[in-house]
CSV table of C-alpha atoms in Angstrom, one decimal:
chain,number,residue,atom,x,y,z
A,146,ASP,CA,95.4,130.8,93.5
A,147,ILE,CA,98.6,128.9,93.5
A,148,GLN,CA,99.4,127.5,90.1
A,149,MET,CA,101.2,124.1,89.7
A,150,THR,CA,103.2,123.4,86.6
A,151,GLN,CA,104.5,119.9,85.8
A,152,SER,CA,107.2,119.0,83.2
A,153,PRO,CA,107.3,117.2,81.0
A,154,SER,CA,103.7,116.7,79.9
A,155,THR,CA,104.6,113.3,78.3
A,156,LEU,CA,107.6,111.1,79.0
A,157,SER,CA,108.6,108.1,77.0
A,158,ALA,CA,110.7,105.6,78.9
A,159,SER,CA,111.7,101.9,79.0
A,160,VAL,CA,111.4,99.4,81.7
A,161,GLY,CA,114.3,99.8,84.1
A,162,ASP,CA,114.8,103.5,83.3
A,163,ARG,CA,115.2,106.1,86.0
A,164,VAL,CA,112.4,108.7,85.6
A,165,THR,CA,112.1,112.2,87.0
A,166,ILE,CA,109.0,114.4,86.9
A,167,THR,CA,109.2,118.1,88.0
A,168,CYS,CA,106.5,120.2,89.6
A,169,ARG,CA,106.8,123.9,90.2
A,170,ALA,CA,104.6,126.1,92.3
A,171,SER,CA,103.8,129.7,91.5
A,172,GLN,CA,104.7,130.6,95.1
A,173,SER,CA,106.2,128.8,98.1
A,174,ILE,CA,104.1,125.9,99.4
A,175,SER,CA,106.8,124.8,102.0
A,176,SER,CA,106.6,120.9,101.8
A,177,TRP,CA,102.8,120.7,101.4
A,178,LEU,CA,102.9,118.7,98.2
A,179,ALA,CA,101.5,115.4,97.2
A,180,TRP,CA,102.0,113.1,94.2
A,181,TYR,CA,99.3,110.8,92.7
A,182,GLN,CA,99.3,108.1,90.1
A,183,GLN,CA,96.3,107.6,87.9
A,184,LYS,CA,95.7,104.7,85.5
A,185,PRO,CA,93.0,104.9,82.7
A,186,GLY,CA,89.5,104.6,84.1
A,187,LYS,CA,90.7,104.5,87.7
A,188,ALA,CA,90.8,106.9,90.6
A,189,PRO,CA,94.0,108.7,91.5
A,190,LYS,CA,96.2,106.9,94.1
A,191,LEU,CA,98.2,108.8,96.6
A,192,LEU,CA,102.0,108.0,96.3
A,193,ILE,CA,103.8,110.7,98.2
A,194,TYR,CA,102.7,113.3,100.8
A,195,LYS,CA,104.5,116.2,102.5
A,196,ALA,CA,106.9,116.2,99.5
A,197,SER,CA,108.8,113.1,100.5
A,198,SER,CA,106.8,110.9,102.7
A,199,LEU,CA,105.9,107.6,101.0
A,200,GLU,CA,102.3,106.4,101.4
A,201,SER,CA,102.0,103.0,103.0
A,202,GLY,CA,102.2,100.1,100.5
A,203,VAL,CA,103.8,102.2,97.7
A,204,PRO,CA,107.0,100.6,96.4
A,205,SER,CA,110.3,102.1,97.5
A,206,ARG,CA,111.3,102.8,93.9
A,207,PHE,CA,109.1,105.9,94.2
A,208,SER,CA,110.6,108.9,96.0
A,209,GLY,CA,109.8,112.6,96.3
A,210,SER,CA,112.0,115.6,97.1
A,211,GLY,CA,111.9,119.4,97.2
A,212,SER,CA,110.5,122.3,99.1
A,213,GLY,CA,109.4,125.8,98.5
A,214,THR,CA,108.5,126.0,94.8
A,215,GLU,CA,110.3,123.1,93.1
A,216,PHE,CA,109.6,119.4,93.6
A,217,THR,CA,110.5,116.2,91.9
A,218,LEU,CA,109.0,112.7,91.8
A,219,THR,CA,111.6,110.0,90.9
A,220,ILE,CA,111.0,106.4,89.9
A,221,SER,CA,114.3,104.7,90.4
A,222,SER,CA,113.7,101.7,88.0
A,223,LEU,CA,110.6,101.9,85.9
A,224,GLN,CA,108.3,98.9,86.1
A,225,PRO,CA,105.5,97.8,83.7
A,226,ASP,CA,102.9,98.7,86.3
A,227,ASP,CA,104.3,102.3,86.5
A,228,PHE,CA,103.0,103.4,83.1
A,229,ALA,CA,100.4,105.9,84.1
A,230,THR,CA,99.7,109.6,84.5
A,231,TYR,CA,101.2,111.4,87.5
A,232,TYR,CA,99.8,114.5,89.2
A,233,CYS,CA,101.3,116.8,91.8
A,234,GLN,CA,99.0,118.7,94.2
A,235,GLN,CA,99.6,121.5,96.6
A,236,TYR,CA,97.7,121.6,99.9
A,237,ASN,CA,99.4,124.7,101.4
A,238,SER,CA,96.6,127.0,100.2
A,239,TYR,CA,93.3,126.0,101.7
A,240,PRO,CA,90.6,125.7,100.7
A,241,GLY,CA,91.6,125.7,97.1
A,242,TRP,CA,93.8,122.6,96.4
A,243,THR,CA,95.3,122.8,93.0
A,244,PHE,CA,96.8,120.1,90.8
A,245,GLY,CA,99.4,120.1,88.1
A,246,GLN,CA,98.3,119.3,84.6
A,247,GLY,CA,99.7,115.8,84.7
A,248,THR,CA,102.6,113.9,83.3
A,249,LYS,CA,101.9,110.8,81.2
A,250,VAL,CA,104.6,108.1,81.4
A,251,GLU,CA,104.5,106.1,78.2
A,252,ILE,CA,106.3,103.0,77.0
A,253,LYS,CA,109.2,103.9,74.7
B,549,GLU,CA,89.0,98.8,105.3
B,550,VAL,CA,88.3,102.3,104.1
B,551,GLN,CA,85.9,102.5,101.1
B,552,LEU,CA,84.2,105.3,99.2
B,553,VAL,CA,81.4,104.4,96.8
B,554,GLU,CA,79.9,107.2,94.6
B,555,SER,CA,76.5,107.1,92.9
B,556,GLY,CA,74.0,109.4,91.3
B,557,GLY,CA,75.8,110.3,88.1
B,558,GLY,CA,74.0,110.3,84.7
B,559,LEU,CA,72.9,112.3,81.7
B,560,VAL,CA,71.2,115.7,82.5
B,561,GLN,CA,70.2,118.6,80.3
B,562,PRO,CA,71.8,122.0,80.6
B,563,GLY,CA,70.2,123.9,83.5
B,564,GLY,CA,69.2,120.7,85.2
B,565,SER,CA,70.1,119.3,88.6
B,566,LEU,CA,71.7,116.1,90.0
B,567,ARG,CA,72.6,114.9,93.4
B,568,LEU,CA,75.7,112.8,93.9
B,569,SER,CA,76.2,110.5,96.9
B,570,CYS,CA,79.4,109.0,98.4
B,571,ALA,CA,78.8,106.2,100.9
B,572,ALA,CA,81.7,105.7,103.2
B,573,SER,CA,82.8,102.7,105.3
B,574,GLY,CA,85.7,102.0,107.5
B,575,PHE,CA,85.9,105.5,108.9
B,576,THR,CA,83.6,108.4,110.0
B,577,VAL,CA,82.8,111.0,107.4
B,578,SER,CA,82.1,113.7,110.0
B,579,SER,CA,85.6,113.3,111.6
B,580,ASN,CA,87.5,114.0,108.3
B,581,TYR,CA,87.9,116.6,105.6
B,582,MET,CA,85.8,115.3,102.7
B,583,SER,CA,86.1,116.7,99.2
B,584,TRP,CA,84.7,116.3,95.7
B,585,VAL,CA,87.2,116.4,92.8
B,586,ARG,CA,86.3,116.2,89.2
B,587,GLN,CA,88.0,115.3,85.9
B,588,ALA,CA,86.6,116.3,82.6
B,589,PRO,CA,87.1,113.8,79.8
B,590,GLY,CA,90.7,113.6,78.8
B,591,LYS,CA,91.6,116.4,81.2
B,592,GLY,CA,93.3,116.8,84.6
B,593,LEU,CA,92.0,116.9,88.1
B,594,GLU,CA,90.0,119.9,89.5
B,595,TRP,CA,89.1,120.3,93.1
B,596,VAL,CA,85.4,121.2,93.5
B,597,SER,CA,84.3,121.4,97.1
B,598,VAL,CA,85.2,120.5,100.7
B,599,ILE,CA,83.4,120.0,103.9
B,600,TYR,CA,85.5,120.2,107.1
B,601,SER,CA,84.9,118.1,110.1
B,602,GLY,CA,83.5,121.2,111.9
B,603,GLY,CA,81.0,121.6,109.1
B,604,SER,CA,82.5,124.5,107.2
B,605,THR,CA,82.1,124.3,103.4
B,606,TYR,CA,84.0,125.8,100.5
B,607,TYR,CA,83.8,125.7,96.8
B,608,ALA,CA,85.8,126.4,93.7
B,609,ASP,CA,84.9,129.6,91.9
B,610,SER,CA,83.7,127.6,88.9
B,611,VAL,CA,80.8,126.0,91.0
B,612,LYS,CA,80.2,128.6,93.7
B,613,GLY,CA,76.5,129.4,94.0
B,614,ARG,CA,75.4,126.3,92.0
B,615,PHE,CA,76.8,123.3,93.9
B,616,THR,CA,76.2,122.4,97.6
B,617,ILE,CA,78.2,119.9,99.6
B,618,SER,CA,76.7,118.2,102.6
B,619,ARG,CA,76.8,115.1,104.7
B,620,ASP,CA,74.5,112.8,106.6
B,621,ASN,CA,76.2,111.6,109.7
B,622,SER,CA,73.6,108.9,110.4
B,623,LYS,CA,74.3,107.4,107.0
B,624,ASN,CA,78.0,108.2,106.9
B,625,THR,CA,77.5,109.6,103.5
B,626,LEU,CA,78.7,112.7,101.6
B,627,TYR,CA,76.6,114.5,99.0
B,628,LEU,CA,77.0,117.0,96.2
B,629,GLN,CA,73.9,118.8,95.0
B,630,MET,CA,74.5,120.2,91.6
B,631,ASN,CA,72.1,122.8,90.2
B,632,SER,CA,72.1,124.9,87.0
B,633,LEU,CA,74.4,122.4,85.3
B,634,ARG,CA,76.4,123.5,82.3
B,635,ALA,CA,78.1,121.5,79.6
B,636,GLU,CA,81.5,122.3,81.2
B,637,ASP,CA,80.4,120.5,84.3
B,638,THR,CA,80.6,117.2,82.4
B,639,ALA,CA,83.2,115.1,84.2
B,640,VAL,CA,83.9,112.1,86.4
B,641,TYR,CA,83.2,113.2,90.0
B,642,TYR,CA,85.3,111.6,92.7
B,643,CYS,CA,84.8,111.9,96.5
B,644,ALA,CA,88.0,111.9,98.4
B,645,ARG,CA,89.1,111.8,102.1
B,646,GLY,CA,91.6,114.2,103.5
B,647,GLY,CA,94.4,112.3,105.3
B,648,TYR,CA,97.9,113.0,106.7
B,649,CYS,CA,96.8,116.4,107.6
B,650,SER,CA,99.0,119.3,108.6
B,651,SER,CA,97.5,121.8,111.1
B,652,THR,CA,95.5,123.3,108.3
B,653,SER,CA,95.1,121.1,105.3
B,654,CYS,CA,95.4,117.6,103.9
B,655,PRO,CA,96.1,115.7,100.7
B,656,PHE,CA,93.6,113.0,99.7
B,657,ASP,CA,94.5,109.5,100.9
B,658,TYR,CA,91.4,107.6,99.8
B,659,TRP,CA,89.3,108.1,96.6
B,660,GLY,CA,86.1,106.6,95.4
B,661,GLN,CA,85.8,105.0,92.0
B,662,GLY,CA,84.1,108.0,90.5
B,663,THR,CA,80.7,108.7,88.9
B,664,LEU,CA,80.2,110.2,85.4
B,665,VAL,CA,78.1,113.3,85.0
B,666,THR,CA,77.2,114.2,81.4
B,667,VAL,CA,75.5,117.6,80.8
B,668,SER,CA,74.1,117.6,77.3
B,669,SER,CA,70.8,118.2,75.4
């Protein structure tokens, strides 16, 4: 199985900060990586697919980059609505989708 | 508008069974990859099972032989039959649709609201 490792596990930031979350795959997954946002008590929401493609309706302050084994999710200017937990997911290996352990973005 | 609505969760004793349903609207279940993903309390996301548009099914090792995914095309509904339940199966179970597919796989573009399964005596 492909293992996905996110860092950091928790991130404290202020409104307006630039935030970067890293996701590393245990082997190459090309660009088959998605990012999700999850708020407490809610289902995950797709933000980014194919490493850098923005899902319809997602604000442009979210962006994704990377390929192979290293990927990043960047929020260019953190907004109050962005405090949540973020997960990466590989979909190169099928069936057998795997998620990172999550990164919680907290208010500093 | 695409919608997924899960039902069927609840409290069940270890060794018991439960069937989850996921009613879909706004698209055709049989034309898409459909998966179940679960989240134990306070934990991360774990893929559980998938049914492909062609009908092939696959399972995570943790549930293989105990869970069965299926669909009813006439009701546009996805199911997860869960047998021999264990305490470690306690989680919120989400159904999710595969979207933006490559030639071989998809991320999940729509998710249901989730249904809680608690396995406890």
